[in-house]
Coordinates of C-alpha atoms in Angstrom, one line a residue:
M30 CA 16.4 4.1 -16.6
G31 CA 19.9 3.1 -17.4
S32 CA 20.7 2.4 -13.7
I33 CA 18.4 -0.7 -13.7
M34 CA 20.5 -3.8 -13.3
P35 CA 19.6 -7.4 -12.8
V36 CA 20.1 -8.6 -9.2
S37 CA 22.1 -11.8 -8.8
L38 CA 20.0 -14.4 -7.0
A39 CA 22.9 -16.6 -6.1
G40 CA 23.1 -17.2 -2.4
R41 CA 20.3 -14.7 -1.6
E42 CA 16.9 -15.6 -0.3
I43 CA 14.1 -13.3 -1.5
R44 CA 11.2 -14.2 0.8
G45 CA 7.8 -14.4 -0.6
Q46 CA 4.5 -15.0 1.1
A47 CA 2.6 -18.3 0.9
G48 CA -0.2 -17.8 -1.6
N49 CA 1.6 -15.2 -3.7
A50 CA 1.6 -17.5 -6.7
G51 CA -2.2 -17.6 -6.6
S52 CA -2.3 -13.8 -6.2
L53 CA 0.0 -13.4 -9.2
A54 CA -2.2 -15.7 -11.1
D55 CA -5.1 -13.2 -10.7
L56 CA -3.0 -10.6 -12.6
L57 CA -1.5 -13.0 -15.2
S58 CA -5.0 -14.0 -16.2
L59 CA -5.6 -10.4 -17.3
L60 CA -2.5 -10.2 -19.5
P61 CA -1.9 -11.3 -23.1
P62 CA -0.4 -14.8 -23.5
A63 CA 3.1 -13.5 -24.6
I64 CA 3.4 -11.4 -21.5
S65 CA 1.8 -13.7 -19.0
T66 CA 3.9 -16.6 -20.1
S67 CA 7.1 -14.6 -19.8
L68 CA 6.2 -13.4 -16.3
D69 CA 5.2 -16.9 -15.2
A70 CA 8.7 -18.1 -16.3
L71 CA 10.6 -15.6 -14.1
P72 CA 12.9 -17.1 -11.5
V73 CA 10.6 -18.3 -8.6
E74 CA 12.5 -16.1 -6.1
V75 CA 11.6 -13.0 -8.2
K76 CA 8.1 -14.1 -9.0
N77 CA 7.3 -14.7 -5.3
A78 CA 8.5 -11.2 -4.4
L79 CA 7.0 -9.2 -7.3
E80 CA 5.7 -5.8 -6.4
E81 CA 5.0 -4.1 -9.8
I82 CA 4.6 -5.1 -13.4
R83 CA 4.9 -2.1 -15.8
L84 CA 3.5 -2.1 -19.3
R85 CA 4.3 0.9 -21.5
R86 CA 3.1 1.1 -25.1
E87 CA 6.0 0.3 -27.6
R88 CA 8.5 0.1 -24.7
P89 CA 10.1 -2.7 -22.8
L90 CA 8.4 -4.8 -20.2
Q91 CA 9.6 -4.0 -16.7
V92 CA 9.2 -5.5 -13.2
R93 CA 10.1 -4.6 -9.7
W94 CA 10.5 -7.0 -6.8
D95 CA 11.5 -6.5 -3.2
A96 CA 15.2 -6.7 -3.9
G97 CA 15.5 -4.9 -7.3
E98 CA 14.1 -4.2 -10.7
G99 CA 14.8 -5.2 -14.3
W100 CA 13.6 -5.7 -17.8
V101 CA 11.9 -8.9 -18.9
Q102 CA 12.8 -10.8 -22.1
A103 CA 10.4 -13.0 -24.0
G104 CA 10.6 -16.3 -22.2
G105 CA 11.1 -14.8 -18.7
A106 CA 14.8 -14.0 -18.5
L107 CA 15.8 -10.8 -16.9
T108 CA 18.1 -8.3 -18.6
S109 CA 19.8 -5.0 -17.8
V110 CA 19.5 -3.9 -21.5
P111 CA 16.1 -2.4 -22.3
D112 CA 16.5 -3.1 -26.0
R113 CA 16.7 -6.9 -25.3
A114 CA 13.4 -7.0 -23.4
Y115 CA 10.0 -7.8 -24.7
I116 CA 8.4 -4.7 -26.3
V117 CA 4.8 -4.2 -25.2
S118 CA 2.7 -3.6 -28.3
E119 CA -0.4 -1.4 -28.6
N120 CA -2.4 -4.6 -29.0
D121 CA -0.9 -6.0 -25.8
L122 CA -2.0 -2.8 -23.9
N123 CA -5.5 -2.8 -25.5
L124 CA -6.1 -6.4 -24.7
T125 CA -5.1 -5.9 -21.1
I126 CA -7.4 -2.8 -20.7
Q127 CA -10.3 -4.8 -22.2
A128 CA -9.7 -7.6 -19.6
L129 CA -9.4 -5.1 -16.8
T130 CA -12.6 -3.2 -17.7
R131 CA -14.5 -6.2 -19.0
S132 CA -14.7 -4.2 -22.3
S133 CA -16.7 -1.5 -20.6
L134 CA -14.7 1.7 -19.9
Y135 CA -17.9 3.6 -19.2
A136 CA -18.7 1.3 -16.2
L137 CA -15.4 2.2 -14.6
E138 CA -15.4 5.9 -15.4
E139 CA -15.3 6.8 -11.7
E140 CA -12.2 4.6 -11.1
L141 CA -10.5 5.9 -14.3
R142 CA -11.0 9.5 -13.0
S143 CA -8.8 8.4 -10.0
G144 CA -6.2 6.9 -12.3
Y145 CA -6.4 3.3 -11.0
I146 CA -8.6 0.2 -11.0
T147 CA -8.8 -2.4 -8.2
V148 CA -9.2 -6.0 -9.4
R149 CA -9.8 -9.4 -7.9
G150 CA -7.3 -10.2 -5.2
G151 CA -7.0 -6.6 -4.1
H152 CA -4.4 -5.7 -6.7
R153 CA -4.3 -2.2 -8.0
V154 CA -3.7 -1.2 -11.6
G155 CA -2.6 2.4 -12.3
L156 CA -3.3 3.8 -15.8
V157 CA -1.8 6.7 -17.7
G158 CA -2.8 8.3 -21.0
E159 CA -4.7 11.3 -22.3
A160 CA -6.8 12.9 -19.6
V161 CA -10.3 14.1 -20.6
V162 CA -10.8 17.4 -18.7
R163 CA -14.0 19.4 -18.3
Q164 CA -14.2 22.6 -16.3
G165 CA -10.8 21.9 -14.8
E166 CA -11.5 18.4 -13.5
V167 CA -10.4 15.1 -14.9
Q168 CA -13.5 13.1 -16.1
T169 CA -11.8 10.0 -17.5
L170 CA -8.7 8.8 -19.5
K171 CA -8.4 7.7 -23.1
N172 CA -5.6 6.8 -25.5
F173 CA -3.8 4.8 -22.8
S174 CA 0.0 4.7 -22.9
G175 CA 0.9 2.7 -19.8
L176 CA -0.2 0.5 -16.9
N177 CA 1.3 -0.3 -13.5
L178 CA 0.1 -3.5 -12.0
R179 CA 0.8 -3.4 -8.3
L180 CA 0.6 -6.7 -6.4
A181 CA -1.3 -6.6 -3.1
R182 CA 0.6 -8.4 -0.5
S183 CA -0.3 -9.4 3.1
V184 CA 2.5 -10.4 5.4
P185 CA 0.7 -11.9 8.4
G186 CA 2.8 -11.5 11.6
C187 CA 5.0 -8.6 10.4
A188 CA 3.6 -6.4 13.1
R189 CA 3.3 -9.0 15.9
N190 CA 6.4 -8.0 17.8
L191 CA 5.3 -4.4 17.6
V192 CA 1.8 -4.7 19.0
P193 CA 2.9 -5.1 22.7
Y194 CA 4.3 -1.6 22.4
L195 CA 1.1 -0.2 20.9
L196 CA -1.2 -1.2 23.7
E197 CA -1.7 0.3 27.2
Q198 CA -4.0 -1.6 29.6
G199 CA -5.6 -3.3 26.7
R200 CA -6.3 -0.1 24.7
P201 CA -4.6 0.6 21.4
L202 CA -2.6 3.8 21.4
N203 CA -2.6 6.6 18.8
T204 CA 0.0 5.3 16.4
L205 CA 1.7 6.9 13.4
I206 CA 3.9 5.1 10.9
L207 CA 6.4 7.3 9.1
S208 CA 7.9 6.0 5.9
P209 CA 9.5 7.0 2.6
P210 CA 7.9 5.4 -0.5
R211 CA 8.3 1.6 -1.0
C212 CA 9.2 0.8 2.6
G213 CA 6.2 -1.3 3.5
K214 CA 4.1 1.1 5.5
T215 CA 0.7 0.0 4.1
T216 CA 1.6 -3.7 4.7
L217 CA 2.7 -3.0 8.3
L218 CA -0.4 -0.8 8.9
R219 CA -2.6 -3.7 7.5
D220 CA -1.1 -6.2 9.9
I221 CA -1.5 -3.8 12.9
I222 CA -5.2 -3.5 11.9
R223 CA -5.5 -7.2 11.6
L224 CA -4.0 -7.9 15.0
F225 CA -5.9 -5.1 16.7
S226 CA -9.1 -6.6 15.3
S227 CA -8.4 -10.3 15.9
G228 CA -6.5 -9.9 19.3
M229 CA -3.4 -11.6 20.6
A230 CA -4.0 -14.3 23.2
E231 CA -0.5 -14.1 24.6
L232 CA -1.2 -10.5 25.6
R233 CA -4.6 -11.3 26.9
F234 CA -5.9 -8.9 24.3
S235 CA -9.2 -10.0 22.7
G236 CA -9.3 -7.4 20.0
V237 CA -11.4 -4.3 19.3
T238 CA -13.7 -3.0 16.6
V239 CA -11.7 -1.2 13.9
G240 CA -13.0 1.2 11.2
V241 CA -10.8 1.6 8.2
V242 CA -11.0 4.5 5.7
D243 CA -9.4 3.0 2.6
E244 CA -9.5 6.0 0.2
R245 CA -7.3 4.3 -2.4
S246 CA -8.3 0.6 -1.8
E247 CA -4.8 -0.2 -0.7
I248 CA -5.3 -1.4 2.9
A249 CA -8.1 -3.9 2.5
G250 CA -8.0 -4.1 -1.3
C251 CA -11.8 -4.2 -1.6
W252 CA -13.2 -5.7 -4.8
L253 CA -16.9 -5.2 -5.3
G254 CA -17.0 -4.1 -1.7
V255 CA -15.4 -7.2 -0.2
P256 CA -11.9 -7.0 1.4
Q257 CA -9.5 -9.2 -0.5
L258 CA -6.8 -8.9 2.1
D259 CA -7.1 -10.0 5.8
V260 CA -7.9 -7.0 8.0
G261 CA -9.4 -9.0 10.9
P262 CA -12.8 -10.2 12.0
Q263 CA -13.9 -7.0 13.8
T264 CA -12.9 -4.6 11.0
D265 CA -15.4 -2.4 9.0
V266 CA -14.0 -0.9 5.7
L267 CA -15.2 2.3 4.1
D268 CA -13.7 1.9 0.6
R269 CA -12.8 4.7 -1.8
C270 CA -14.0 7.4 0.5
P271 CA -12.0 10.6 1.3
K272 CA -10.3 10.3 4.6
A273 CA -11.7 13.3 6.4
A274 CA -15.3 12.5 5.5
G275 CA -14.8 8.8 6.1
M276 CA -13.4 9.2 9.6
L277 CA -16.5 11.2 10.6
M278 CA -18.8 8.8 8.9
L279 CA -17.3 5.9 10.9
L280 CA -17.6 7.8 14.1
R281 CA -21.3 8.5 13.6
S282 CA -22.3 5.1 12.2
M283 CA -20.1 2.2 13.2
G284 CA -18.9 2.8 16.8
P285 CA -15.3 2.0 16.2
E286 CA -12.7 1.7 19.0
V287 CA -9.9 2.4 16.5
I288 CA -10.0 4.2 13.2
A289 CA -7.2 3.4 10.7
T290 CA -6.2 5.1 7.5
D291 CA -3.2 5.5 5.2
E292 CA -1.1 8.4 4.0
I293 CA -2.8 11.1 6.2
G294 CA -1.7 14.7 5.8
R295 CA -4.2 17.1 4.2
P296 CA -5.3 20.0 6.5
E297 CA -8.9 18.7 6.6
E298 CA -7.7 15.3 7.6
L299 CA -5.5 16.6 10.4
A300 CA -8.4 18.7 11.7
V301 CA -10.7 15.7 12.0
L302 CA -8.2 13.9 14.3
Q303 CA -9.3 16.1 17.2
D304 CA -12.9 15.0 16.7
V305 CA -11.8 11.4 16.8
L306 CA -9.7 12.0 20.0
N307 CA -12.7 13.7 21.7
A308 CA -14.9 10.7 20.9
G309 CA -12.5 8.5 22.8
V310 CA -11.4 6.6 19.6
S311 CA -7.8 5.7 18.9
I312 CA -6.1 6.5 15.6
V313 CA -3.7 4.3 13.6
A314 CA -2.3 6.0 10.5
S315 CA 0.7 6.4 8.2
A316 CA 2.4 9.4 6.6
H317 CA 5.0 9.9 3.9
A318 CA 8.2 11.1 5.8
G319 CA 11.6 9.8 6.5
S320 CA 11.9 11.4 9.9
I321 CA 10.0 13.3 12.6
E322 CA 11.8 16.5 11.8
E323 CA 10.8 16.2 8.1
L324 CA 7.2 15.8 9.2
K325 CA 7.3 18.8 11.6
N326 CA 8.2 21.1 8.7
R327 CA 4.8 20.3 7.0
P328 CA 1.7 22.4 7.6
G329 CA -0.3 21.3 10.5
W330 CA 1.9 18.6 11.8
R331 CA 4.1 20.3 14.4
P332 CA 1.4 21.0 17.0
L333 CA 0.2 17.3 16.8
L334 CA 3.7 16.1 17.3
E335 CA 4.7 18.5 20.0
R336 CA 1.5 18.0 22.0
G337 CA 2.1 14.3 22.1
F338 CA -1.1 13.5 20.1
W339 CA 0.7 10.5 18.7
Q340 CA 1.5 8.2 21.5
R341 CA 3.7 5.9 19.4
L342 CA 5.7 6.7 16.3
I343 CA 7.2 4.0 14.0
I344 CA 9.9 5.0 11.5
L345 CA 10.5 2.7 8.5
S346 CA 13.2 2.3 6.0
R347 CA 14.4 -0.4 3.5
A348 CA 17.8 -1.0 5.3
L349 CA 17.0 -4.7 5.8
G350 CA 14.4 -4.8 3.1
P351 CA 10.8 -3.4 3.0
G352 CA 9.4 -3.1 6.5
T353 CA 12.6 -2.3 8.3
I354 CA 11.9 -0.5 11.6
E355 CA 14.5 2.1 12.2
G356 CA 12.9 3.2 15.5
L357 CA 9.9 3.0 17.8
L358 CA 9.3 6.2 19.9
N359 CA 6.7 7.4 22.4
G360 CA 4.8 10.6 22.2
E361 CA 7.6 12.6 23.8
G362 CA 10.1 11.4 21.2
H363 CA 11.9 9.0 23.5
T364 CA 13.1 5.8 21.9
L365 CA 11.4 2.6 23.1
R366 CA 13.3 0.3 20.8
R367 CA 16.1 1.1 18.4
G368 CA 16.5 -0.3 14.9
P369 CA 17.1 -1.6 12.4
W370 CA 14.9 -4.7 13.0
R371 CA 12.0 -6.3 11.2
G372 CA 8.8 -8.1 12.1
E373 CA 8.7 -11.9 12.4
G374 CA 6.6 -12.2 9.3
G375 CA 9.4 -11.2 7.1
P376 CA 9.7 -8.2 4.7
C377 CA 6.6 -6.1 4.3

């Protein structure tokens, strides 16, 4: 971690989303006073662009934002020296876990088996510690050693100048977002879903019914079954459901015109895509990959790409910040618009 350096804020705008302060407040309310006060005192440009808050037992407090990462001192100053940062105590970690679980780990055993908890506001908290394993399967976690609080962010409008390319005669096309980690793919996917669901008057597109399989609660950020992030008025969310089973469930029960899901790639998921296509339903999804060639080398992907199953391919990077579009291609691999460019809503 020695490469972490503070980023100079002088002369640089780090764009945050309206309402992020309220979203951050949801997380700060779960943290011990010494930590929440320090985070609340961070420079406003950093605070409005926070992506992750990392608490590790007996180790320094760390944050990541859209333009960098650093260690947090007591009082909210950033430092490049870990030894100068606030050291998270065992009591800090225990108090945070009590707040997250409402003092009932048993009630959240299913979530703990997955390694994360979704909280009010759609934020996701990853947990690590000692795994309790029975018959080769993780049952829960204990003796927690660290937390990663990931802020859920909507960037309304970041997909607006993409949507005209993703429609044909008013019908959404099968669209795949390719992205390395931390390039804004879920945020972009969420806004495509929102716009497909709500419509765009300037395109004379009134919107369609969208079904979302949100296996890890990252797209809609459901809390107690209710989406905490805007996914549009005609969107039905199947939360915490495996993608392959979820796509079939939506087909059978909800009559979607579009099915959307994140980070697709398992063989059983790719196999279900043909069922979706045969039902006349469009697919919008994302996959971890930096290029089409990288994706072709993974099992099951080459036939889908070479047959033109995906009618639109969006390739992301961080060249201009999260959500940078490096290229927009059609199903034959021809470039429709070159990058880098970014949606009008700002960084994803």
